[in-house]
mmCIF file of C-alpha atoms in Angstrom:
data_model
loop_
_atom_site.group_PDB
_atom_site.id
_atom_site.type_symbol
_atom_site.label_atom_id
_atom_site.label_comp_id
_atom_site.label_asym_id
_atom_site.label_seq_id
_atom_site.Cartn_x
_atom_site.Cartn_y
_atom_site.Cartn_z
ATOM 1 C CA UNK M 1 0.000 0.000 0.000
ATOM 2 C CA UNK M 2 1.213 3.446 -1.330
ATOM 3 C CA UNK M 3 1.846 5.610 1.936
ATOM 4 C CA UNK M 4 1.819 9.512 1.198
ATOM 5 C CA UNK M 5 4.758 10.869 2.648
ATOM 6 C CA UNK M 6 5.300 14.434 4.866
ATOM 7 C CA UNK M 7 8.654 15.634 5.224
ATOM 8 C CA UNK M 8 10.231 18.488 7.746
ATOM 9 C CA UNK M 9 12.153 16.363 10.637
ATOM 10 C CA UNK M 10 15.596 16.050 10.656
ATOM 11 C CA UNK M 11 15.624 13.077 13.001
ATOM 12 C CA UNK M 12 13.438 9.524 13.501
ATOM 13 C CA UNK M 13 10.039 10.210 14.485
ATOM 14 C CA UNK M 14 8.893 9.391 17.978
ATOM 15 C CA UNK M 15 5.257 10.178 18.495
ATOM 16 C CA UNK M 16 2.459 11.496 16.492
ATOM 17 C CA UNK M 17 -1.201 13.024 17.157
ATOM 18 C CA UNK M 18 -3.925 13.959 15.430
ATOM 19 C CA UNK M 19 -6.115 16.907 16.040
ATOM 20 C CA UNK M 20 -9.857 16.195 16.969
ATOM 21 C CA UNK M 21 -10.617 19.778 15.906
ATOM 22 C CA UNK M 22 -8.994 19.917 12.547
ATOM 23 C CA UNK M 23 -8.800 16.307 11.332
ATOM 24 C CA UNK M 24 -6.326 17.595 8.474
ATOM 25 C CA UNK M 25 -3.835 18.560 11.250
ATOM 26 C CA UNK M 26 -1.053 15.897 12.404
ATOM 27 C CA UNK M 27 1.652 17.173 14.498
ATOM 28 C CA UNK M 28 4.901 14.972 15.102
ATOM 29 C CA UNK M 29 7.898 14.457 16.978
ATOM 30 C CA UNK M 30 11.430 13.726 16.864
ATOM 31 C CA UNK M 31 15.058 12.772 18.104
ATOM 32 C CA UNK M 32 16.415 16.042 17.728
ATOM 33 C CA UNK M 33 14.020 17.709 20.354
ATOM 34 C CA UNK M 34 11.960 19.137 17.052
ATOM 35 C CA UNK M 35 8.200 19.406 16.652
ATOM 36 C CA UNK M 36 6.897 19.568 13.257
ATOM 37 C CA UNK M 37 2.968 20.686 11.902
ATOM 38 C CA UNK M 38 1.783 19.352 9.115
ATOM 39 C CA UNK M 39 -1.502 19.602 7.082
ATOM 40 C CA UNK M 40 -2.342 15.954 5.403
ATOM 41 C CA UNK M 41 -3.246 17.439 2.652
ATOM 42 C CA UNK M 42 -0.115 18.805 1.145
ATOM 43 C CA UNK M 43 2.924 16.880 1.494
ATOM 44 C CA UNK M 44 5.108 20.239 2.874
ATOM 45 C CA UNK M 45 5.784 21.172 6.757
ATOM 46 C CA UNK M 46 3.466 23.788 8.184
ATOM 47 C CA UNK M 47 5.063 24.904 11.082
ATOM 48 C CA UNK M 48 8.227 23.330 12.848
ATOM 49 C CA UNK M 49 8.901 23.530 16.680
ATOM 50 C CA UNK M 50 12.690 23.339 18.428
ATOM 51 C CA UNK M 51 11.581 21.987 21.579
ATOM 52 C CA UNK M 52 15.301 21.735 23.178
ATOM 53 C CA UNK M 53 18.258 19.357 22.642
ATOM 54 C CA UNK M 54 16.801 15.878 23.978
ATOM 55 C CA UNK M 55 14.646 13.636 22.104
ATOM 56 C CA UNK M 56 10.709 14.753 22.505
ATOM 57 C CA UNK M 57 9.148 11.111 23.114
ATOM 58 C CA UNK M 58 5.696 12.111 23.834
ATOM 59 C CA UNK M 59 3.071 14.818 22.725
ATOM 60 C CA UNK M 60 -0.319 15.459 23.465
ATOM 61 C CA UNK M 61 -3.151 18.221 23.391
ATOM 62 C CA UNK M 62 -5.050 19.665 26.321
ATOM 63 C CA UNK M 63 -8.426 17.896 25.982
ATOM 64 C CA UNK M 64 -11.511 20.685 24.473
ATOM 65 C CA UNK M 65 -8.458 23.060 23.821
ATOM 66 C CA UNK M 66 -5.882 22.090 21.671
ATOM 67 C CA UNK M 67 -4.088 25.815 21.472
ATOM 68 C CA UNK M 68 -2.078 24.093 24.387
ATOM 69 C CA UNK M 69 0.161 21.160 23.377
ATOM 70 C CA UNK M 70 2.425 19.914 26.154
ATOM 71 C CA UNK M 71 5.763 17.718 24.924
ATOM 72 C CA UNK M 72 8.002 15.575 27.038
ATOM 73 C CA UNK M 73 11.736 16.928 26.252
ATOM 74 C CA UNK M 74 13.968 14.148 28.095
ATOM 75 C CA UNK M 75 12.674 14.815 31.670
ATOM 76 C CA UNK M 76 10.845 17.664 31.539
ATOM 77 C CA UNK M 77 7.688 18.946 30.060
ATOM 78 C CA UNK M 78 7.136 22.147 28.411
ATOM 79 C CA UNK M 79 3.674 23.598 27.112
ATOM 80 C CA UNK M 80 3.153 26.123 23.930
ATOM 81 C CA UNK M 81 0.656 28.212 22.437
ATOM 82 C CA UNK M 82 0.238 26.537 19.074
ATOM 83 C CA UNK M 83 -0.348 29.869 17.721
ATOM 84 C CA UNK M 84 2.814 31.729 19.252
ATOM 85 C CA UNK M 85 4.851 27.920 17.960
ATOM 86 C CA UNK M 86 7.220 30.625 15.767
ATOM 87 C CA UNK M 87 8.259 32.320 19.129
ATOM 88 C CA UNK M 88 9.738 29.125 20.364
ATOM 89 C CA UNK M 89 9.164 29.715 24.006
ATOM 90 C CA UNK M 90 7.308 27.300 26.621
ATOM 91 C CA UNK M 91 4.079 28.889 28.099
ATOM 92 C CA UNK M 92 5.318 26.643 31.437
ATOM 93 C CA UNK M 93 7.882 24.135 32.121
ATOM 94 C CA UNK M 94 7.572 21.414 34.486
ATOM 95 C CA UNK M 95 10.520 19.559 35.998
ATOM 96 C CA UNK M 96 9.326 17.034 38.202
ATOM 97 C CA UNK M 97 10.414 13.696 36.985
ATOM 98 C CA UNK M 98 14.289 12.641 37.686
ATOM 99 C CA UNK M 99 14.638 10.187 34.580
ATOM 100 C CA UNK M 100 13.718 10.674 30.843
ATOM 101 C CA UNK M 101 9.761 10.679 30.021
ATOM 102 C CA UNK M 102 8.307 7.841 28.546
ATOM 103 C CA UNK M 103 4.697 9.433 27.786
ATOM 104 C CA UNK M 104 2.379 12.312 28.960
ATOM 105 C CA UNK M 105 -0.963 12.268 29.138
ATOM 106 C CA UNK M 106 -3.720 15.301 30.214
ATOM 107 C CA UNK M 107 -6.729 13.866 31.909
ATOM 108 C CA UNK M 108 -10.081 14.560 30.508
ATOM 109 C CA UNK M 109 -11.407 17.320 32.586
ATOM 110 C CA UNK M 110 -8.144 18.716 32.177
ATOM 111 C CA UNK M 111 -6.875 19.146 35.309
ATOM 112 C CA UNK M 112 -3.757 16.853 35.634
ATOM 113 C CA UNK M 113 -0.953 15.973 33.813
ATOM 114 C CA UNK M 114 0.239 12.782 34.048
ATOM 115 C CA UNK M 115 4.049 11.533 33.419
ATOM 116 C CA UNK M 116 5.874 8.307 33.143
ATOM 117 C CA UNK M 117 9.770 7.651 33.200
ATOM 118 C CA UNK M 118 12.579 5.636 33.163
ATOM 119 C CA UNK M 119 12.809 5.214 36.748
ATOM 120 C CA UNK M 120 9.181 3.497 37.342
ATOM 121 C CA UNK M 121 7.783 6.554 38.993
ATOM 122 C CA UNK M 122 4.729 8.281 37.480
ATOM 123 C CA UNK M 123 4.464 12.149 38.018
ATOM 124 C CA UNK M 124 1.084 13.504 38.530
ATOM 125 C CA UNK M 125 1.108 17.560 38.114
ATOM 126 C CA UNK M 126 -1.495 19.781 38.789
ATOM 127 C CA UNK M 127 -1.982 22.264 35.882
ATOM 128 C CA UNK M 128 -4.223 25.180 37.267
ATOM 129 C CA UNK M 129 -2.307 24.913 40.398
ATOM 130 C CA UNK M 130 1.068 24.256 38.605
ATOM 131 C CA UNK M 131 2.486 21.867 41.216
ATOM 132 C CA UNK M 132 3.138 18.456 41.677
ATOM 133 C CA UNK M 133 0.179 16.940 42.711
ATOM 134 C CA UNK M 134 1.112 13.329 43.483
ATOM 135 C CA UNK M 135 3.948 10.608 43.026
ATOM 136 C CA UNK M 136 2.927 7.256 41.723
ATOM 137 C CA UNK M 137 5.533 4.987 42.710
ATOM 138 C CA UNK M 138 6.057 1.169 43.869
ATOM 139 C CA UNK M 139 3.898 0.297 40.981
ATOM 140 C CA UNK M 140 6.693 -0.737 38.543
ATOM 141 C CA UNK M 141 10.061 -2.450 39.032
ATOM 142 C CA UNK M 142 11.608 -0.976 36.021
ATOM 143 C CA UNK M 143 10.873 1.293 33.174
ATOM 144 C CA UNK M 144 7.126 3.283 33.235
ATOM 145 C CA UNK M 145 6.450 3.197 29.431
ATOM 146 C CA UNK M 146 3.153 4.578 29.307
ATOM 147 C CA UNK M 147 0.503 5.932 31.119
ATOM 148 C CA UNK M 148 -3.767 6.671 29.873
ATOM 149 C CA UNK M 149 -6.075 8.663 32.422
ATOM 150 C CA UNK M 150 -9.603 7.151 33.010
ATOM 151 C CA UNK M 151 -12.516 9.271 31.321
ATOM 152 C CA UNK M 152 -15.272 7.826 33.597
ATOM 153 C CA UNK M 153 -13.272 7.290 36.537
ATOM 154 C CA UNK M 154 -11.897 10.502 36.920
ATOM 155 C CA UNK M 155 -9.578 9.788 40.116
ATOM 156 C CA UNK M 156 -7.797 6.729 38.515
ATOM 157 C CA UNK M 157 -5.349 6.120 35.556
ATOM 158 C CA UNK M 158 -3.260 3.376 33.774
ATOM 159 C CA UNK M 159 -0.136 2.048 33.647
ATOM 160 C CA UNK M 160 2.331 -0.029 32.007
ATOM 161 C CA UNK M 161 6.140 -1.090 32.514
ATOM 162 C CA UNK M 162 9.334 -3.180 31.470
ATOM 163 C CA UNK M 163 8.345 -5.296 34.411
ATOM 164 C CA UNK M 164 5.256 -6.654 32.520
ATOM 165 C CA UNK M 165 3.643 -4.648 34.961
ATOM 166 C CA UNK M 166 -0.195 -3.123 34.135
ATOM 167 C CA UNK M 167 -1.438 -0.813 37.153
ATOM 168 C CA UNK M 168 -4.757 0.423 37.495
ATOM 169 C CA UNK M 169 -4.399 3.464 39.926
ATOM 170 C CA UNK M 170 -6.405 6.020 42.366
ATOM 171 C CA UNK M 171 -3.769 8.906 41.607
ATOM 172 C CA UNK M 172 -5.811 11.044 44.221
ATOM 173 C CA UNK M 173 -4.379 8.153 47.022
ATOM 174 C CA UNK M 174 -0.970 7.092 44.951
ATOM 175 C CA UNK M 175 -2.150 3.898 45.581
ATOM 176 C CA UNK M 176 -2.700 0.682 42.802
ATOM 177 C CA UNK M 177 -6.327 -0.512 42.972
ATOM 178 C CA UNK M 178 -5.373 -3.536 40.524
ATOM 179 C CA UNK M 179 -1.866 -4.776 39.612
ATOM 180 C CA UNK M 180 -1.975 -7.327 36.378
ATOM 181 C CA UNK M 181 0.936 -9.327 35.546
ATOM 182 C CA UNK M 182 2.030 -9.798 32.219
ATOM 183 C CA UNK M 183 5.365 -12.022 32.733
ATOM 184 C CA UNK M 184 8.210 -11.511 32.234
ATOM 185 C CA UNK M 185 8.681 -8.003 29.245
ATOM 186 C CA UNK M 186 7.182 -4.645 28.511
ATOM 187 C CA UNK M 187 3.714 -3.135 28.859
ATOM 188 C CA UNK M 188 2.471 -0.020 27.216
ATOM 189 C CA UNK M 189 -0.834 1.427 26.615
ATOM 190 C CA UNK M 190 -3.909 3.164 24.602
ATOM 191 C CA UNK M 191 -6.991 4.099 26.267
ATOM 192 C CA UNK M 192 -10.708 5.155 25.220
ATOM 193 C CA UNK M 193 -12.760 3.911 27.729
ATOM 194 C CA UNK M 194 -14.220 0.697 29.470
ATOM 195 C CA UNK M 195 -11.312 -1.434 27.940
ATOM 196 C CA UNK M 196 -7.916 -1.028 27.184
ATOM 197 C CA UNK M 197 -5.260 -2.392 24.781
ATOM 198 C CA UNK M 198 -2.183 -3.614 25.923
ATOM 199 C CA UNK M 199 0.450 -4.096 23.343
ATOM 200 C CA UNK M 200 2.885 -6.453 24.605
ATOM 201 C CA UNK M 201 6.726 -7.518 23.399
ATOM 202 C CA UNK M 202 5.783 -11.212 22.367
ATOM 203 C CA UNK M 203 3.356 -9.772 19.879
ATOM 204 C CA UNK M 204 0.316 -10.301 21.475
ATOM 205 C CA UNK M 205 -2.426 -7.708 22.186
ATOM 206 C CA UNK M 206 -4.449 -7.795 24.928
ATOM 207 C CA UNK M 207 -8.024 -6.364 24.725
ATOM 208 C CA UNK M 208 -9.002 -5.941 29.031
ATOM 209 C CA UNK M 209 -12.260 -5.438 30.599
ATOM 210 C CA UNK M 210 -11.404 -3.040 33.188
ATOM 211 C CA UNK M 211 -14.650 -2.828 35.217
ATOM 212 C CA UNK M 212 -14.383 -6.765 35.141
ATOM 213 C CA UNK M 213 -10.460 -6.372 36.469
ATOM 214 C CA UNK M 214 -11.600 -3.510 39.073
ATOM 215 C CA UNK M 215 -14.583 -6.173 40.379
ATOM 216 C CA UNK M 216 -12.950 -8.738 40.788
ATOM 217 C CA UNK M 217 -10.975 -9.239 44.093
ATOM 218 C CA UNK M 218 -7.704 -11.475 43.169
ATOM 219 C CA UNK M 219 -4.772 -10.113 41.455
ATOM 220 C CA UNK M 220 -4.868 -12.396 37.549
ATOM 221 C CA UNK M 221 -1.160 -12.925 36.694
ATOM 222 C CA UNK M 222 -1.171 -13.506 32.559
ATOM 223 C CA UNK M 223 1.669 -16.023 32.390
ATOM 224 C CA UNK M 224 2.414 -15.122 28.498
ATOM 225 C CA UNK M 225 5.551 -13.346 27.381
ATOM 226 C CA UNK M 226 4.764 -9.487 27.167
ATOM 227 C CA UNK M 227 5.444 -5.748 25.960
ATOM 228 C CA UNK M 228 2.528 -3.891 26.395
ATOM 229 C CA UNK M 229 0.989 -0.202 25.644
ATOM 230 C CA UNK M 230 -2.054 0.502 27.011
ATOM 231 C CA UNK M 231 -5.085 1.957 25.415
ATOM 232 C CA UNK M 232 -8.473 2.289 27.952
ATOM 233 C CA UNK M 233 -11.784 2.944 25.677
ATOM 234 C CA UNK M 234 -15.496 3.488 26.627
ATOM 235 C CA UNK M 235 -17.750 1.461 25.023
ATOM 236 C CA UNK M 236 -21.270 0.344 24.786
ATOM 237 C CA UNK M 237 -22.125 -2.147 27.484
ATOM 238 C CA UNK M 238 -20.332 -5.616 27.037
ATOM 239 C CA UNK M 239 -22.236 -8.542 26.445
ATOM 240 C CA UNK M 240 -22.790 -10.384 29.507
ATOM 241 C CA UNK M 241 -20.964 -13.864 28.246
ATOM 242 C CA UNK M 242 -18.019 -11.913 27.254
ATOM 243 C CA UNK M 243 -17.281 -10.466 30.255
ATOM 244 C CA UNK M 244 -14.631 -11.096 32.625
ATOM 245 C CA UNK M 245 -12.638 -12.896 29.899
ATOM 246 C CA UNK M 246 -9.943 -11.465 27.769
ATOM 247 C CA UNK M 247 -9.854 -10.786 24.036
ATOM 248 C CA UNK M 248 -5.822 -11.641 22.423
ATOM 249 C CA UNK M 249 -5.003 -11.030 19.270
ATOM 250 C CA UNK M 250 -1.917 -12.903 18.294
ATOM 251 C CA UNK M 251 -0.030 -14.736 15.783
ATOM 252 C CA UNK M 252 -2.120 -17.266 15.019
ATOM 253 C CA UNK M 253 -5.019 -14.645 14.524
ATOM 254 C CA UNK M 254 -2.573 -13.544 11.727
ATOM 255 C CA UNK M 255 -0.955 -11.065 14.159
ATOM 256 C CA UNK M 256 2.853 -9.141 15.051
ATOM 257 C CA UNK M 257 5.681 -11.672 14.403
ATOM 258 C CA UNK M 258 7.471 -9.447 16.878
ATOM 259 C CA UNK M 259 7.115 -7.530 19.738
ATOM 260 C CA UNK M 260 4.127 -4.394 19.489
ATOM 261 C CA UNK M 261 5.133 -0.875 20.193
ATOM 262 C CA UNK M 262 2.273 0.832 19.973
ATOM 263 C CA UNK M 263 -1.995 0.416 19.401
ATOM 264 C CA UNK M 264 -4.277 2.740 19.147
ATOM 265 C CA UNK M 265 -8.187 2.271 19.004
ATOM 266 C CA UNK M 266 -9.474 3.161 15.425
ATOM 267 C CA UNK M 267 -11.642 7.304 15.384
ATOM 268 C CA UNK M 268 -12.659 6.965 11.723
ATOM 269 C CA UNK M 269 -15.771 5.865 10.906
ATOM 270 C CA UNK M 270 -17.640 4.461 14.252
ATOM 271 C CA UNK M 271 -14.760 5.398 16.928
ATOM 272 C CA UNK M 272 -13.234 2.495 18.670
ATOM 273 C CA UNK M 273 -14.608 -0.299 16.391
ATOM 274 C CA UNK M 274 -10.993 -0.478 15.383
ATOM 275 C CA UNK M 275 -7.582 -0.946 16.915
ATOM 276 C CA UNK M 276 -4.647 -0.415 15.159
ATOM 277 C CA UNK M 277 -1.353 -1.795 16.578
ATOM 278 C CA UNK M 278 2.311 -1.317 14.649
ATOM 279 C CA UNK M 279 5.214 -3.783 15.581
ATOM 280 C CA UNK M 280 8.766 -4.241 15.591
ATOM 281 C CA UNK M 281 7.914 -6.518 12.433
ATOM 282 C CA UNK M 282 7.625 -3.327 10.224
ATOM 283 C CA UNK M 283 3.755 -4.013 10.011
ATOM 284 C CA UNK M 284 0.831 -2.251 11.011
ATOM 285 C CA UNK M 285 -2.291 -4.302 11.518
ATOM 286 C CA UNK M 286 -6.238 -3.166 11.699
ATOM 287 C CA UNK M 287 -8.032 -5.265 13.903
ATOM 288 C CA UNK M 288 -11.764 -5.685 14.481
ATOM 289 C CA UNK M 289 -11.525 -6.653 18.273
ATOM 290 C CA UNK M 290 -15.351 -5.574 18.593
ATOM 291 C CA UNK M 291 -17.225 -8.215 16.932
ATOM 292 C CA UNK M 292 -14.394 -10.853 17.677
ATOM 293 C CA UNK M 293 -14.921 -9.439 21.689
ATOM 294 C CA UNK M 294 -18.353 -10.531 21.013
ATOM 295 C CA UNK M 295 -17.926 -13.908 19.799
ATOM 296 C CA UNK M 296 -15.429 -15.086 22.631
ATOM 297 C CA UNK M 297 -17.999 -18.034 23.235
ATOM 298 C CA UNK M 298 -19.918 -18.479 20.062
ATOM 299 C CA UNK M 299 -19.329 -21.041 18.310
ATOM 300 C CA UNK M 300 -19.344 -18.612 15.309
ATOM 301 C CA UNK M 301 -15.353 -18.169 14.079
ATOM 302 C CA UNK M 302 -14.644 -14.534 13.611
ATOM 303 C CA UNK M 303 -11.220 -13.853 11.750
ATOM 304 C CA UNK M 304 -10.410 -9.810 13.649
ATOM 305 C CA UNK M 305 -7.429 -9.030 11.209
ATOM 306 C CA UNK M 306 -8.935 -7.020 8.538
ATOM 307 C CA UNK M 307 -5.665 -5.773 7.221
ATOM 308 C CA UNK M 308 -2.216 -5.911 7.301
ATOM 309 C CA UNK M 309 0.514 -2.587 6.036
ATOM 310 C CA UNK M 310 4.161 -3.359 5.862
ATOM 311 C CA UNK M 311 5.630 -0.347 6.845
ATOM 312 C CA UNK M 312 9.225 -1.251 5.868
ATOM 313 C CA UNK M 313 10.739 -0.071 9.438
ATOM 314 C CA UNK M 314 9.967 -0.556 12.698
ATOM 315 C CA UNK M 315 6.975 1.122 13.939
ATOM 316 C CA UNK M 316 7.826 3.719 16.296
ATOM 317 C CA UNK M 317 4.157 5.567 16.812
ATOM 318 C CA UNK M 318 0.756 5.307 15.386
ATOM 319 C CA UNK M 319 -2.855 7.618 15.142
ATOM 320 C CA UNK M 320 -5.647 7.392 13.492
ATOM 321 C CA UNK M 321 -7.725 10.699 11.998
ATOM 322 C CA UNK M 322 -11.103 11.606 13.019
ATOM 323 C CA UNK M 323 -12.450 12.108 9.384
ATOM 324 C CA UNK M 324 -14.144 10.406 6.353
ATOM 325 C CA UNK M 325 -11.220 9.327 4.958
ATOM 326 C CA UNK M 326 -9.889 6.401 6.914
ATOM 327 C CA UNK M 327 -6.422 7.473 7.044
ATOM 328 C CA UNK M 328 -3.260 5.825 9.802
ATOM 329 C CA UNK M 329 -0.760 7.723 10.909
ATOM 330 C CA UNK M 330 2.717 5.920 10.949
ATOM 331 C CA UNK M 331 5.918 7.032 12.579
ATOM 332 C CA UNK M 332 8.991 4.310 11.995
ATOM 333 C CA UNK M 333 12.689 4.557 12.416
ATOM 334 C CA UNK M 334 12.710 7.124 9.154
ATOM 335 C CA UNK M 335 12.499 10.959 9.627
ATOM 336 C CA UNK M 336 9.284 10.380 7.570
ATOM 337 C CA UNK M 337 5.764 10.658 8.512
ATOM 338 C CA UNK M 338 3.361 8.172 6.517
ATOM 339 C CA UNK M 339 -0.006 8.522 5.691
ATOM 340 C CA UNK M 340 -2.448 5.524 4.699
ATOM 341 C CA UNK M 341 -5.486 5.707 3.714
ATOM 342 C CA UNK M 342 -7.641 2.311 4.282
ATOM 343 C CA UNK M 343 -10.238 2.878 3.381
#
């Protein structure tokens, strides 16, 4: 499949988002600490960002006001004015986390800011009060990869590690409310509601029921091989035999050959009825995890891989865009952003 290409970093892409304003808009990140604009619809940079000196390995938007843009800049986080991007200068900078930033995320009322590291620890920052509001620690034994806020449970949030480690957390306590254990690799994840992805390093994804996790009262230890990225999503209510058990979408389901390093649930079309995962395999897969999450006990087979994009590198960071055309968003090892259109 014929990617269309947009050009403007100097370095390998890290991270990519799209805007749910202006579904035309994808903004990108890379090695060299720069930030770079670009309209889909022309293949030319709009705007490009020097963020600092240190690779910028996570992005996001304030949620209902995506002026703001916050960026993760090796251990600190800095926040622009996406109009005033040409001045260069942070409207704050936070500095809270000792080791380099794995992801940020902004929590849906927009109150907190939410950072993960190298060190385990998760950061939890206050933005109208500009302090830090809590430290989530003791939840990982190694590297925090990634970390998703809740949108119906507004007190709790996500979290996955090198340690195989998924944490479901009350950030207003610091404390876990559910550990998960994915032995013995790497968790990451993506996040839209009442389940989440994780992506994990044997190639598996795991689709999780987290009001199912949350009710039940013993700790489930997944004894699989794992690298996971974490992606909570609100859904319609479950169907009552397919609840409490776990959707995986693996190899034999035509899945990653290699460990996944990133999924994202689909926001084309009906939002969510996709996820899209990209792997160390140099392939980027659509899934549909809803009708297969449906069929766990039918007898009916249901094949979820509906398509399969070699990239060519390894997949470094996917989106999706919220518009009629049915377009991922691929970052790999290249300083090129890639467009597909899927539809």
């Amino acid at each position: 499949m014929e990617a269309r290409k947009l050009r403007g970093h100097k370095a390998t892409v890290l991270c990519c988002i799209s805007s749910h304003i202006n579904p035309n808009i994808i903004i990108s990140s890379d090695e060299d600490g720069g930030i770079c604009w670009f309209d889909i619809r022309c293949q030319d940079v709009v705007a490009i960002l020097d963020v600092g000196k240190a690779p910028v390995a996570s992005i996001c938007f304030r949620p209902g006001k995506e002026d703001i843009l916050y960026a993760s800049s090796g251990s600190e986080i800095k926040s622009f004015d996406v109009h005033m991007a040409s001045s260069q200068k942070p409207l704050e900078t936070f500095n809270y986390n000792k080791e380099d930033i794995n992801q940020i995320a902004v929590s849906f009322n927009s109150s907190f800011l939410a950072a993960a590291d190298d060190s385990g620890d998760v950061k939890i920052i206050d933005i109208h009060q500009q302090c830090l509001y809590k430290t989530l620690r003791t939840g990982h034994t190694s590297i925090c990869s990634s970390v998703q806020f809740l949108s119906w449970r507004p007190w709790e949030a996500l979290t996955g590690g090198l340690d195989a480690k998924f944490v479901i957390w009350n950030f207003s306590r610091g404390r876990p409310c559910k550990n998960l254990d994915f032995v013995p690799e790497e968790t990451t994840s993506e996040k839209l509601g009442k389940v989440c992805a994780v992506a994990r390093g044997d190639g598996v994804i795991d689709v999780i029921d987290i009001e199912s996790e949350l009710s039940g009262s013993k700790e489930k230890t997944h004894k699989s091989r794992s690298k996971s990225n974490l992606i909570p999503r609100q859904t319609t209510e479950t169907s009552n035999k397919s609840q409490g058990k776990g959707l995986q979408l693996d190899y034999a389901s035509g899945g990653h050959t290699a460990g996944v390093s990133c999924v994202a649930f689909s926001r084309f079309g009906e939002i969510g009825k996709f996820i899209v995962s990209g792997g160390n395999d140099a392939s980027v897969k659509i899934w549909d995890w809803y009708k297969s999450h449906n069929n766990l006990e039918s007898s009916c087979s249901v094949d979820p891989l509906q398509l399969t994009i070699n990239s060519g590198k390894k997949v470094n960071w996917l989106c999706t865009t919220p518009n009629d055309s049915e377009n991922v968003v691929v970052c790999d090892t290249s300083k090129i952003v890639k467009v597909y259109t899927v539809s």
